[in-house]
Amino acid sequence: MKKIIWVIVSTVAVVFLVYHFSVQSQNNRLENALAVQYSNQLTSASEKLTKLTESVDQTMLFTDKEALEQPLDDVWRISSDIRTSISALPINNETSAIWMNYLNRLGNGAAQVKDGKVPIEEWQKNMAGARENLQELSNQWAFTNKDGGSKDYIVKAFVQNKLDQNGEKSWKSLGNSVKAYTESDFPMTASEADQQKKKDLQHIKDADITSAEAKEKFFKLFPEFKDAKIHITESSQDAPYPFYHIQFHEGIRIGYADLTKKGGHLLSFLMERPFEKTTITVQQMKDKSAEYIKTLGFTDTEMVEYRENSIAWHLSFARKAEDNDALIYADGIQLKIAKDNGELLGLNAMEYIQKEKIDKQKIVPIDKAELFSSNFSVEEERLAYVENKQLQQRLAYQLIAVNESIGTYKIYIDTENHEILHAEKLP
Amino acid sequence: MLRKKERCRLKQLKYILISLLFCTFSYSFISEQPTTQAFSAQTLERGAYGDDVIELQARLQYIGFYKSDIDGKFGYSTYWALRNFQEKYGLPIDGLLGQDTKKKLVGVSDYDKEFVHDQINKGNSFTYYGGIDLDKQVKNKKEESTNMQLPPQYSEKDLKLIANAVYGESRGEPYEGQVAVAAVILNRVEHPEFPNTVSEVIFQPLAFTAVADGQIWLEPNERAKEAVLDALNGWDPTENAIYYFNPETATSKWIWSRPQIKTIGQHIFCS
């Protein structure tokens, strides 16, 4: 009996030991694989930071456009590569976000100079100080990762995610440097500041409404929910714009609507419910959508597209400019309409209430034959406002160009300077 | 008197026979076009989706007008193919599949519904050209399709990946909360502090718990996919948030320093 117990215990012990060593060796292999990946990203970022500083220096050498093209392109490309390396490292959120922002601004800046959107003199003036900061960051990165060659450091810091205990100070101080340099080297441009203000709905100057008024407004907009259970909360104090968040529940329907605190403008509405298998016709859906648009007060918009899916249609509307009927895509409205009975399931008016400022712009005719290769035909044309790289709304020719083998493209061409603002392949 | 009654009966019989003949003729006229009835009564146009579009694409491909995938999505390639068909057959060129175009299309093409739907259900890559053996037109299994129509700037891969993240991160949350998680991912793609693609944003180390604990690989349900579809179409219940956290489980002190916007379900959304 004792012998049998001894055999069983020994067998279990051997099995356990084999299992333990096999798991440990597997973990070691995984740790090694991850350490190699992270080490590669760390050293790659370090090397590229050095190359980036060299490329930035080269952009300071010339004034000739052609000579500048390569170094500017290098700045854009290498900064993008370093972003990829940094985003693949398990650095804490704050440090990673600061680096990404810095490199994005540097790369975009170079691209804008290359595209002729920003004068080279301006870039060279800004970079005179920024290049020293970049050199400093490159050195700090190398210092922070001086132990980066050690597997132990990488395993502890990144693989086991114990950066807090290993080198937290140096990473944190590096993050602080990047943040300071971003603010000093790349201050927000006027267009970016305007864009941010628009996003934060700073142009809405209406008086604040109370929670009770918000509830009243909700019932006025959606009278079908007059008997619904309503729960209203106000946005947090730090929210860029104050709003009321109205959650409702009535029978099988559950959803929310957000209204701005200033003036009670509808930001968005969305609800969920079970669906029947029946389908109304496209014409019925269009009639319903026109009715909703009218009732909710978006009559200056036009439907630009719709997509049918299994339970609903998603429709897009764009505001029309008063003087030339051009579509202002940035002032869009989206609707979601149920296929089974045409009920309004959702409305998104966030873009619409940001209301873009539209300036007058010259319309210079274009020669389509010169623009497109002969195997492309332009099938549709109308005017539309779209954003350029400087975040300005520009009046553009909206062309639908078709090639049987390549596909259908929607292309926007600035009506004044004929710059191609945007081109997208249509499904 | 009897003769008069007989004459009356004969007259009645004659009317019945004429009515029967008329009915039979009408039925045979309708049944001569059995495939027209395959299409539903709907008029189809760009943006439509479903079985009618599959039949339209298959029939257009059968007679050589349509060369793209038969996927049930009425996009531009279907639209131009339909217009070319209408032009060739002297129909009004409007890119709409109305009754006249359906009738003409059915008359000049063939449609093997069973074959076409079978290939689609199996996820096979296939064509449906007339005059070529159908077996020779089926190729290896193509990548699985979600059968959803998306805004042009997004791909089916984006939808699948975000749906995986939404399901892994927030399947217990209300629908609004699931749309919110998808919106945060999309807001990050647009934000300068984050990578520029959906996959890089989702797989950024330490960004999402579902990636760290492997729940990202769970198969998302239809509700999660619908929530992502709404976010891709513009809905953002977070009002532009780029972070969110569960206050019960968050371990990072830093996340509490972010400006908060609103709470949905178990998550606080921040900028």
CSV table of N, CA and C in Angstrom, one decimal, chain A residues 117-261:
chain,number,residue,atom,x,y,z
A,117,LYS,N,1.6,75.6,-48.1
A,117,LYS,CA,0.6,76.2,-47.3
A,117,LYS,C,1.1,77.2,-46.2
A,118,VAL,N,2.4,76.9,-45.8
A,118,VAL,CA,3.1,77.8,-44.9
A,118,VAL,C,4.4,78.2,-45.5
A,119,PRO,N,4.8,79.5,-45.4
A,119,PRO,CA,6.0,79.9,-46.0
A,119,PRO,C,7.2,79.3,-45.2
A,120,ILE,N,8.3,78.9,-46.0
A,120,ILE,CA,9.4,78.3,-45.4
A,120,ILE,C,10.1,79.2,-44.4
A,121,GLU,N,10.0,80.5,-44.6
A,121,GLU,CA,10.6,81.5,-43.6
A,121,GLU,C,10.0,81.3,-42.2
A,122,GLU,N,8.7,81.1,-42.2
A,122,GLU,CA,8.0,80.9,-41.0
A,122,GLU,C,8.4,79.7,-40.3
A,123,TRP,N,8.5,78.6,-41.0
A,123,TRP,CA,9.0,77.3,-40.5
A,123,TRP,C,10.4,77.4,-39.9
A,124,GLN,N,11.3,78.0,-40.7
A,124,GLN,CA,12.7,78.2,-40.3
A,124,GLN,C,12.8,79.0,-39.0
A,125,LYS,N,11.9,80.0,-38.9
A,125,LYS,CA,11.9,80.9,-37.8
A,125,LYS,C,11.5,80.1,-36.5
A,126,ASN,N,10.4,79.3,-36.7
A,126,ASN,CA,9.9,78.5,-35.5
A,126,ASN,C,10.9,77.4,-35.2
A,127,MET,N,11.6,76.8,-36.2
A,127,MET,CA,12.4,75.7,-35.9
A,127,MET,C,13.8,76.1,-35.3
A,128,ALA,N,14.1,77.4,-35.4
A,128,ALA,CA,15.4,77.8,-34.9
A,128,ALA,C,15.5,77.4,-33.4
A,129,GLY,N,14.4,77.6,-32.7
A,129,GLY,CA,14.4,77.2,-31.3
A,129,GLY,C,14.0,75.7,-31.1
A,130,ALA,N,13.1,75.3,-31.9
A,130,ALA,CA,12.5,74.0,-31.8
A,130,ALA,C,13.5,72.9,-32.0
A,131,ARG,N,14.5,73.2,-32.9
A,131,ARG,CA,15.5,72.1,-33.2
A,131,ARG,C,16.4,71.8,-32.0
A,132,GLU,N,16.6,72.8,-31.2
A,132,GLU,CA,17.4,72.6,-30.0
A,132,GLU,C,16.6,71.8,-29.0
A,133,ASN,N,15.3,72.1,-28.9
A,133,ASN,CA,14.5,71.3,-28.0
A,133,ASN,C,14.4,69.8,-28.5
A,134,LEU,N,14.3,69.7,-29.8
A,134,LEU,CA,14.2,68.3,-30.3
A,134,LEU,C,15.5,67.5,-30.0
A,135,GLN,N,16.6,68.2,-30.2
A,135,GLN,CA,17.9,67.6,-29.8
A,135,GLN,C,18.0,67.2,-28.4
A,136,GLU,N,17.4,68.1,-27.5
A,136,GLU,CA,17.4,67.8,-26.1
A,136,GLU,C,16.5,66.6,-25.8
A,137,LEU,N,15.4,66.5,-26.5
A,137,LEU,CA,14.4,65.4,-26.3
A,137,LEU,C,15.1,64.1,-26.8
A,138,SER,N,15.8,64.2,-27.9
A,138,SER,CA,16.5,63.0,-28.4
A,138,SER,C,17.5,62.5,-27.4
A,139,ASN,N,18.3,63.4,-26.8
A,139,ASN,CA,19.3,63.0,-25.8
A,139,ASN,C,18.6,62.4,-24.6
A,140,GLN,N,17.5,63.1,-24.1
A,140,GLN,CA,16.8,62.6,-22.9
A,140,GLN,C,16.2,61.2,-23.2
A,141,TRP,N,15.7,61.0,-24.4
A,141,TRP,CA,15.1,59.7,-24.7
A,141,TRP,C,16.2,58.6,-24.6
A,142,ALA,N,17.4,59.0,-25.2
A,142,ALA,CA,18.6,58.0,-25.1
A,142,ALA,C,19.0,57.8,-23.6
A,143,PHE,N,18.9,58.8,-22.8
A,143,PHE,CA,19.3,58.7,-21.4
A,143,PHE,C,18.3,57.8,-20.7
A,144,THR,N,17.0,58.1,-20.9
A,144,THR,CA,16.0,57.4,-20.3
A,144,THR,C,16.1,55.9,-20.6
A,145,ASN,N,16.5,55.6,-21.8
A,145,ASN,CA,16.6,54.2,-22.2
A,145,ASN,C,18.0,53.6,-22.2
A,146,LYS,N,18.9,54.3,-21.3
A,146,LYS,CA,20.3,53.8,-21.3
A,146,LYS,C,20.3,52.3,-20.9
A,147,ASP,N,19.4,51.9,-20.0
A,147,ASP,CA,19.3,50.5,-19.6
A,147,ASP,C,18.5,49.7,-20.6
A,148,GLY,N,18.0,50.4,-21.7
A,148,GLY,CA,17.1,49.7,-22.6
A,148,GLY,C,17.7,48.5,-23.2
A,149,GLY,N,19.1,48.4,-23.2
A,149,GLY,CA,19.7,47.2,-23.8
A,149,GLY,C,19.5,46.0,-22.8
A,150,SER,N,19.2,46.3,-21.5
A,150,SER,CA,19.1,45.2,-20.6
A,150,SER,C,17.8,44.5,-20.7
A,151,LYS,N,17.8,43.2,-20.8
A,151,LYS,CA,16.5,42.5,-20.9
A,151,LYS,C,15.7,42.7,-19.6
A,152,ASP,N,16.4,42.6,-18.5
A,152,ASP,CA,15.7,42.7,-17.2
A,152,ASP,C,14.9,44.0,-17.1
A,153,TYR,N,15.5,45.1,-17.6
A,153,TYR,CA,14.8,46.4,-17.5
A,153,TYR,C,13.6,46.4,-18.3
A,154,ILE,N,13.7,45.9,-19.6
A,154,ILE,CA,12.5,45.9,-20.5
A,154,ILE,C,11.4,45.0,-20.0
A,155,VAL,N,11.8,43.8,-19.5
A,155,VAL,CA,10.8,42.9,-19.0
A,155,VAL,C,10.1,43.5,-17.8
A,156,LYS,N,10.9,44.1,-16.8
A,156,LYS,CA,10.2,44.7,-15.7
A,156,LYS,C,9.4,45.9,-16.1
A,157,ALA,N,10.0,46.8,-16.8
A,157,ALA,CA,9.4,48.1,-17.1
A,157,ALA,C,8.2,47.9,-18.1
A,158,PHE,N,8.3,47.1,-19.1
A,158,PHE,CA,7.3,47.1,-20.2
A,158,PHE,C,6.5,45.8,-20.2
A,159,VAL,N,7.2,44.7,-20.2
A,159,VAL,CA,6.5,43.4,-20.3
A,159,VAL,C,5.6,43.2,-19.1
A,160,GLN,N,6.2,43.5,-17.9
A,160,GLN,CA,5.4,43.3,-16.7
A,160,GLN,C,4.7,44.6,-16.3
A,161,ASN,N,4.8,45.6,-17.1
A,161,ASN,CA,4.1,46.8,-16.9
A,161,ASN,C,4.4,47.4,-15.5
A,162,LYS,N,5.7,47.5,-15.1
A,162,LYS,CA,6.0,48.0,-13.8
A,162,LYS,C,6.8,49.3,-14.0
A,163,LEU,N,6.4,50.1,-14.9
A,163,LEU,CA,7.1,51.3,-15.2
A,163,LEU,C,7.1,52.2,-14.0
A,164,ASP,N,6.1,52.1,-13.2
A,164,ASP,CA,6.0,52.9,-12.0
A,164,ASP,C,7.2,52.7,-11.1
A,165,GLN,N,7.6,51.5,-11.0
A,165,GLN,CA,8.7,51.2,-10.1
A,165,GLN,C,10.1,51.4,-10.8
A,166,ASN,N,10.1,51.4,-12.1
A,166,ASN,CA,11.3,51.4,-12.8
A,166,ASN,C,11.4,52.6,-13.7
A,167,GLY,N,12.2,53.6,-13.3
A,167,GLY,CA,12.4,54.7,-14.2
A,167,GLY,C,11.2,55.6,-14.3
A,168,GLU,N,10.3,55.6,-13.4
A,168,GLU,CA,9.1,56.5,-13.5
A,168,GLU,C,9.5,57.9,-13.6
A,169,LYS,N,10.5,58.3,-12.8
A,169,LYS,CA,10.9,59.7,-12.7
A,169,LYS,C,11.5,60.2,-14.1
A,170,SER,N,12.4,59.4,-14.7
A,170,SER,CA,12.9,59.9,-15.9
A,170,SER,C,11.9,59.9,-17.0
A,171,TRP,N,11.0,58.9,-17.1
A,171,TRP,CA,9.9,59.0,-18.1
A,171,TRP,C,9.0,60.1,-17.9
A,172,LYS,N,8.7,60.4,-16.6
A,172,LYS,CA,7.8,61.5,-16.3
A,172,LYS,C,8.4,62.8,-16.7
A,173,SER,N,9.7,63.0,-16.3
A,173,SER,CA,10.4,64.3,-16.6
A,173,SER,C,10.5,64.4,-18.1
A,174,LEU,N,10.7,63.3,-18.8
A,174,LEU,CA,10.8,63.4,-20.3
A,174,LEU,C,9.4,63.9,-20.9
A,175,GLY,N,8.4,63.3,-20.3
A,175,GLY,CA,7.0,63.7,-20.7
A,175,GLY,C,6.8,65.2,-20.5
A,176,ASN,N,7.2,65.6,-19.3
A,176,ASN,CA,7.0,67.1,-19.0
A,176,ASN,C,7.8,67.9,-20.0
A,177,SER,N,9.0,67.5,-20.4
A,177,SER,CA,9.8,68.3,-21.3
A,177,SER,C,9.0,68.4,-22.7
A,178,VAL,N,8.5,67.2,-23.1
A,178,VAL,CA,7.8,67.2,-24.4
A,178,VAL,C,6.7,68.1,-24.4
A,179,LYS,N,5.9,68.1,-23.3
A,179,LYS,CA,4.7,68.9,-23.1
A,179,LYS,C,5.1,70.4,-23.2
A,180,ALA,N,6.2,70.8,-22.5
A,180,ALA,CA,6.6,72.2,-22.5
A,180,ALA,C,7.0,72.6,-23.9
A,181,TYR,N,7.8,71.7,-24.6
A,181,TYR,CA,8.2,72.0,-25.9
A,181,TYR,C,7.1,72.1,-26.9
A,182,THR,N,6.1,71.3,-26.7
A,182,THR,CA,4.9,71.3,-27.7
A,182,THR,C,4.3,72.7,-27.6
A,183,GLU,N,4.1,73.1,-26.3
A,183,GLU,CA,3.4,74.4,-26.1
A,183,GLU,C,4.2,75.6,-26.7
A,184,SER,N,5.5,75.5,-26.5
A,184,SER,CA,6.4,76.6,-26.9
A,184,SER,C,6.7,76.5,-28.4
A,185,ASP,N,6.9,75.3,-28.9
A,185,ASP,CA,7.3,75.2,-30.3
A,185,ASP,C,6.2,75.2,-31.3
A,186,PHE,N,5.1,74.7,-30.9
A,186,PHE,CA,3.9,74.5,-31.8
A,186,PHE,C,2.6,75.1,-31.2
A,187,PRO,N,2.6,76.4,-31.0
A,187,PRO,CA,1.3,76.9,-30.4
A,187,PRO,C,0.2,76.7,-31.4
A,188,MET,N,-1.0,76.7,-30.9
A,188,MET,CA,-2.2,76.4,-31.7
A,188,MET,C,-2.4,77.5,-32.7
A,189,THR,N,-2.6,77.2,-34.0
A,189,THR,CA,-2.8,78.2,-35.0
A,189,THR,C,-4.2,78.8,-34.8
A,190,ALA,N,-4.5,80.0,-35.5
A,190,ALA,CA,-5.8,80.6,-35.4
A,190,ALA,C,-6.9,79.7,-35.9
A,191,SER,N,-6.6,79.0,-37.0
A,191,SER,CA,-7.7,78.1,-37.5
A,191,SER,C,-8.0,77.0,-36.6
A,192,GLU,N,-6.9,76.5,-35.9
A,192,GLU,CA,-7.1,75.4,-34.9
A,192,GLU,C,-7.9,75.9,-33.7
A,193,ALA,N,-7.6,77.1,-33.3
A,193,ALA,CA,-8.3,77.7,-32.2
A,193,ALA,C,-9.8,77.9,-32.5
A,194,ASP,N,-10.0,78.4,-33.8
A,194,ASP,CA,-11.4,78.6,-34.2
A,194,ASP,C,-12.1,77.2,-34.2
A,195,GLN,N,-11.4,76.2,-34.7
A,195,GLN,CA,-12.0,74.9,-34.9
A,195,GLN,C,-12.4,74.4,-33.5
A,196,GLN,N,-11.5,74.6,-32.5
A,196,GLN,CA,-11.8,74.1,-31.2
A,196,GLN,C,-13.0,74.8,-30.5
A,197,LYS,N,-13.0,76.2,-30.8
A,197,LYS,CA,-14.1,77.0,-30.3
A,197,LYS,C,-15.5,76.4,-30.8
A,198,LYS,N,-15.4,76.1,-32.1
A,198,LYS,CA,-16.6,75.6,-32.8
A,198,LYS,C,-17.1,74.3,-32.2
A,199,LYS,N,-16.1,73.4,-32.0
A,199,LYS,CA,-16.3,72.1,-31.4
A,199,LYS,C,-16.9,72.3,-30.0
A,200,ASP,N,-16.4,73.3,-29.3
A,200,ASP,CA,-16.9,73.5,-27.9
A,200,ASP,C,-18.1,74.4,-27.9
A,201,LEU,N,-18.7,74.6,-29.0
A,201,LEU,CA,-20.0,75.3,-29.2
A,201,LEU,C,-20.0,76.7,-28.5
A,202,GLN,N,-18.8,77.4,-28.6
A,202,GLN,CA,-18.7,78.7,-28.0
A,202,GLN,C,-19.5,79.8,-28.7
A,203,HIS,N,-20.0,79.5,-29.9
A,203,HIS,CA,-20.7,80.5,-30.6
A,203,HIS,C,-22.2,80.6,-30.1
A,204,ILE,N,-22.6,79.6,-29.4
A,204,ILE,CA,-24.0,79.6,-28.9
A,204,ILE,C,-24.1,80.6,-27.7
A,205,LYS,N,-24.9,81.6,-27.9
A,205,LYS,CA,-24.9,82.7,-26.9
A,205,LYS,C,-26.3,82.7,-26.2
A,206,ASP,N,-27.1,81.7,-26.5
A,206,ASP,CA,-28.5,81.7,-25.9
A,206,ASP,C,-28.4,81.6,-24.3
A,207,ALA,N,-29.5,82.0,-23.7
A,207,ALA,CA,-29.6,81.9,-22.3
A,207,ALA,C,-29.7,80.5,-21.8
A,208,ASP,N,-29.3,80.2,-20.6
A,208,ASP,CA,-29.3,78.8,-20.1
A,208,ASP,C,-30.8,78.4,-19.9
A,209,ILE,N,-31.1,77.2,-20.1
A,209,ILE,CA,-32.4,76.7,-19.8
A,209,ILE,C,-32.3,75.8,-18.5
A,210,THR,N,-33.4,75.6,-17.8
A,210,THR,CA,-33.3,74.8,-16.6
A,210,THR,C,-33.6,73.3,-17.0
A,211,SER,N,-33.4,72.5,-16.0
A,211,SER,CA,-33.7,71.0,-16.2
A,211,SER,C,-35.1,70.8,-16.6
A,212,ALA,N,-36.1,71.5,-15.9
A,212,ALA,CA,-37.5,71.4,-16.2
A,212,ALA,C,-37.8,71.8,-17.7
A,213,GLU,N,-37.1,72.9,-18.1
A,213,GLU,CA,-37.3,73.4,-19.4
A,213,GLU,C,-36.8,72.4,-20.5
A,214,ALA,N,-35.7,71.8,-20.1
A,214,ALA,CA,-35.1,70.8,-21.0
A,214,ALA,C,-36.1,69.6,-21.2
A,215,LYS,N,-36.7,69.3,-20.1
A,215,LYS,CA,-37.7,68.2,-20.1
A,215,LYS,C,-38.9,68.6,-21.0
A,216,GLU,N,-39.3,69.8,-20.9
A,216,GLU,CA,-40.4,70.3,-21.7
A,216,GLU,C,-40.0,70.3,-23.1
A,217,LYS,N,-38.8,70.8,-23.4
A,217,LYS,CA,-38.3,70.8,-24.8
A,217,LYS,C,-38.3,69.4,-25.4
A,218,PHE,N,-37.9,68.5,-24.6
A,218,PHE,CA,-37.8,67.1,-25.1
A,218,PHE,C,-39.2,66.6,-25.5
A,219,PHE,N,-40.2,66.8,-24.6
A,219,PHE,CA,-41.5,66.4,-24.9
A,219,PHE,C,-42.1,67.1,-26.2
A,220,LYS,N,-41.7,68.4,-26.4
A,220,LYS,CA,-42.1,69.1,-27.5
A,220,LYS,C,-41.5,68.5,-28.8
A,221,LEU,N,-40.3,68.1,-28.7
A,221,LEU,CA,-39.6,67.6,-29.9
A,221,LEU,C,-40.1,66.1,-30.2
A,222,PHE,N,-40.3,65.4,-29.1
A,222,PHE,CA,-40.7,64.0,-29.2
A,222,PHE,C,-41.9,63.7,-28.4
A,223,PRO,N,-43.1,64.2,-28.9
A,223,PRO,CA,-44.3,64.1,-28.1
A,223,PRO,C,-44.7,62.6,-27.9
A,224,GLU,N,-44.2,61.7,-28.7
A,224,GLU,CA,-44.6,60.3,-28.5
A,224,GLU,C,-44.0,59.7,-27.2
A,225,PHE,N,-43.1,60.4,-26.6
A,225,PHE,CA,-42.6,59.9,-25.3
A,225,PHE,C,-43.1,60.7,-24.1
A,226,LYS,N,-44.3,61.3,-24.3
A,226,LYS,CA,-44.9,62.1,-23.2
A,226,LYS,C,-45.2,61.3,-21.9
A,227,ASP,N,-45.4,59.9,-22.1
A,227,ASP,CA,-45.6,59.1,-20.9
A,227,ASP,C,-44.4,58.3,-20.5
A,228,ALA,N,-43.2,58.6,-21.1
A,228,ALA,CA,-42.0,57.8,-20.8
A,228,ALA,C,-41.5,58.2,-19.4
A,229,LYS,N,-40.7,57.2,-18.9
A,229,LYS,CA,-40.0,57.5,-17.6
A,229,LYS,C,-38.7,58.3,-18.0
A,230,ILE,N,-38.5,59.4,-17.4
A,230,ILE,CA,-37.4,60.3,-17.8
A,230,ILE,C,-36.4,60.5,-16.7
A,231,HIS,N,-35.1,60.5,-17.0
A,231,HIS,CA,-34.1,60.7,-16.0
A,231,HIS,C,-33.1,61.8,-16.6
A,232,ILE,N,-33.1,62.9,-16.0
A,232,ILE,CA,-32.2,64.0,-16.5
A,232,ILE,C,-31.0,64.2,-15.7
A,233,THR,N,-29.8,64.3,-16.3
A,233,THR,CA,-28.6,64.6,-15.6
A,233,THR,C,-27.9,65.8,-16.3
A,234,GLU,N,-27.1,66.5,-15.6
A,234,GLU,CA,-26.4,67.6,-16.3
A,234,GLU,C,-25.0,67.2,-16.5
A,235,SER,N,-24.4,67.7,-17.6
A,235,SER,CA,-23.0,67.3,-17.9
A,235,SER,C,-22.1,67.7,-16.7
A,236,SER,N,-20.9,67.0,-16.7
A,236,SER,CA,-20.0,67.3,-15.6
A,236,SER,C,-19.5,68.7,-15.7
A,237,GLN,N,-19.0,69.2,-14.6
A,237,GLN,CA,-18.5,70.6,-14.6
A,237,GLN,C,-17.4,70.9,-15.6
A,238,ASP,N,-16.6,69.9,-15.9
A,238,ASP,CA,-15.4,70.1,-16.8
A,238,ASP,C,-15.8,70.0,-18.2
A,239,ALA,N,-17.0,69.6,-18.5
A,239,ALA,CA,-17.4,69.4,-19.9
A,239,ALA,C,-17.2,70.7,-20.7
A,240,PRO,N,-16.7,70.6,-22.0
A,240,PRO,CA,-16.4,71.8,-22.7
A,240,PRO,C,-17.6,72.7,-23.0
A,241,TYR,N,-18.8,72.1,-23.1
A,241,TYR,CA,-20.0,72.9,-23.2
A,241,TYR,C,-21.1,72.2,-22.3
A,242,PRO,N,-21.9,72.9,-21.5
A,242,PRO,CA,-22.8,72.3,-20.7
A,242,PRO,C,-24.0,71.8,-21.4
A,243,PHE,N,-24.6,70.6,-21.0
A,243,PHE,CA,-25.7,70.0,-21.7
A,243,PHE,C,-26.5,69.2,-20.7
A,244,TYR,N,-27.8,68.9,-21.1
A,244,TYR,CA,-28.6,68.0,-20.3
A,244,TYR,C,-28.6,66.6,-21.0
A,245,HIS,N,-28.5,65.6,-20.2
A,245,HIS,CA,-28.5,64.2,-20.8
A,245,HIS,C,-29.8,63.6,-20.3
A,246,ILE,N,-30.7,63.4,-21.2
A,246,ILE,CA,-32.1,62.9,-20.9
A,246,ILE,C,-32.2,61.5,-21.3
A,247,GLN,N,-32.3,60.6,-20.3
A,247,GLN,CA,-32.5,59.2,-20.6
A,247,GLN,C,-34.0,58.9,-20.5
A,248,PHE,N,-34.6,58.1,-21.4
A,248,PHE,CA,-36.0,57.8,-21.4
A,248,PHE,C,-36.3,56.3,-21.6
A,249,HIS,N,-37.4,55.9,-21.1
A,249,HIS,CA,-37.8,54.5,-21.1
A,249,HIS,C,-39.3,54.4,-21.2
A,250,GLU,N,-39.8,53.9,-22.3
A,250,GLU,CA,-41.2,53.7,-22.4
A,250,GLU,C,-41.5,52.4,-23.1
A,251,GLY,N,-42.0,51.4,-22.3
A,251,GLY,CA,-42.3,50.1,-22.9
A,251,GLY,C,-41.1,49.4,-23.5
A,252,ILE,N,-41.1,49.2,-24.8
A,252,ILE,CA,-40.0,48.5,-25.4
A,252,ILE,C,-38.9,49.5,-25.9
A,253,ARG,N,-39.2,50.8,-25.7
A,253,ARG,CA,-38.2,51.8,-26.2
A,253,ARG,C,-37.4,52.3,-25.1
A,254,ILE,N,-36.1,52.4,-25.3
A,254,ILE,CA,-35.2,53.0,-24.3
A,254,ILE,C,-34.1,53.8,-25.1
A,255,GLY,N,-33.8,54.9,-24.6
A,255,GLY,CA,-32.8,55.7,-25.3
A,255,GLY,C,-32.4,57.0,-24.6
A,256,TYR,N,-31.8,57.9,-25.3
A,256,TYR,CA,-31.4,59.2,-24.7
A,256,TYR,C,-31.5,60.3,-25.7
A,257,ALA,N,-31.5,61.5,-25.1
A,257,ALA,CA,-31.3,62.8,-26.0
A,257,ALA,C,-30.5,63.7,-25.2
A,258,ASP,N,-29.6,64.4,-25.9
A,258,ASP,CA,-28.7,65.4,-25.3
A,258,ASP,C,-29.2,66.8,-25.8
A,259,LEU,N,-29.4,67.7,-24.9
A,259,LEU,CA,-29.8,69.1,-25.3
A,259,LEU,C,-28.8,70.1,-24.7
A,260,THR,N,-28.4,71.1,-25.5
A,260,THR,CA,-27.5,72.1,-24.9
A,260,THR,C,-28.1,72.8,-23.7
A,261,LYS,N,-27.3,73.2,-22.8
A,261,LYS,CA,-27.9,74.0,-21.7
A,261,LYS,C,-28.2,75.4,-22.2
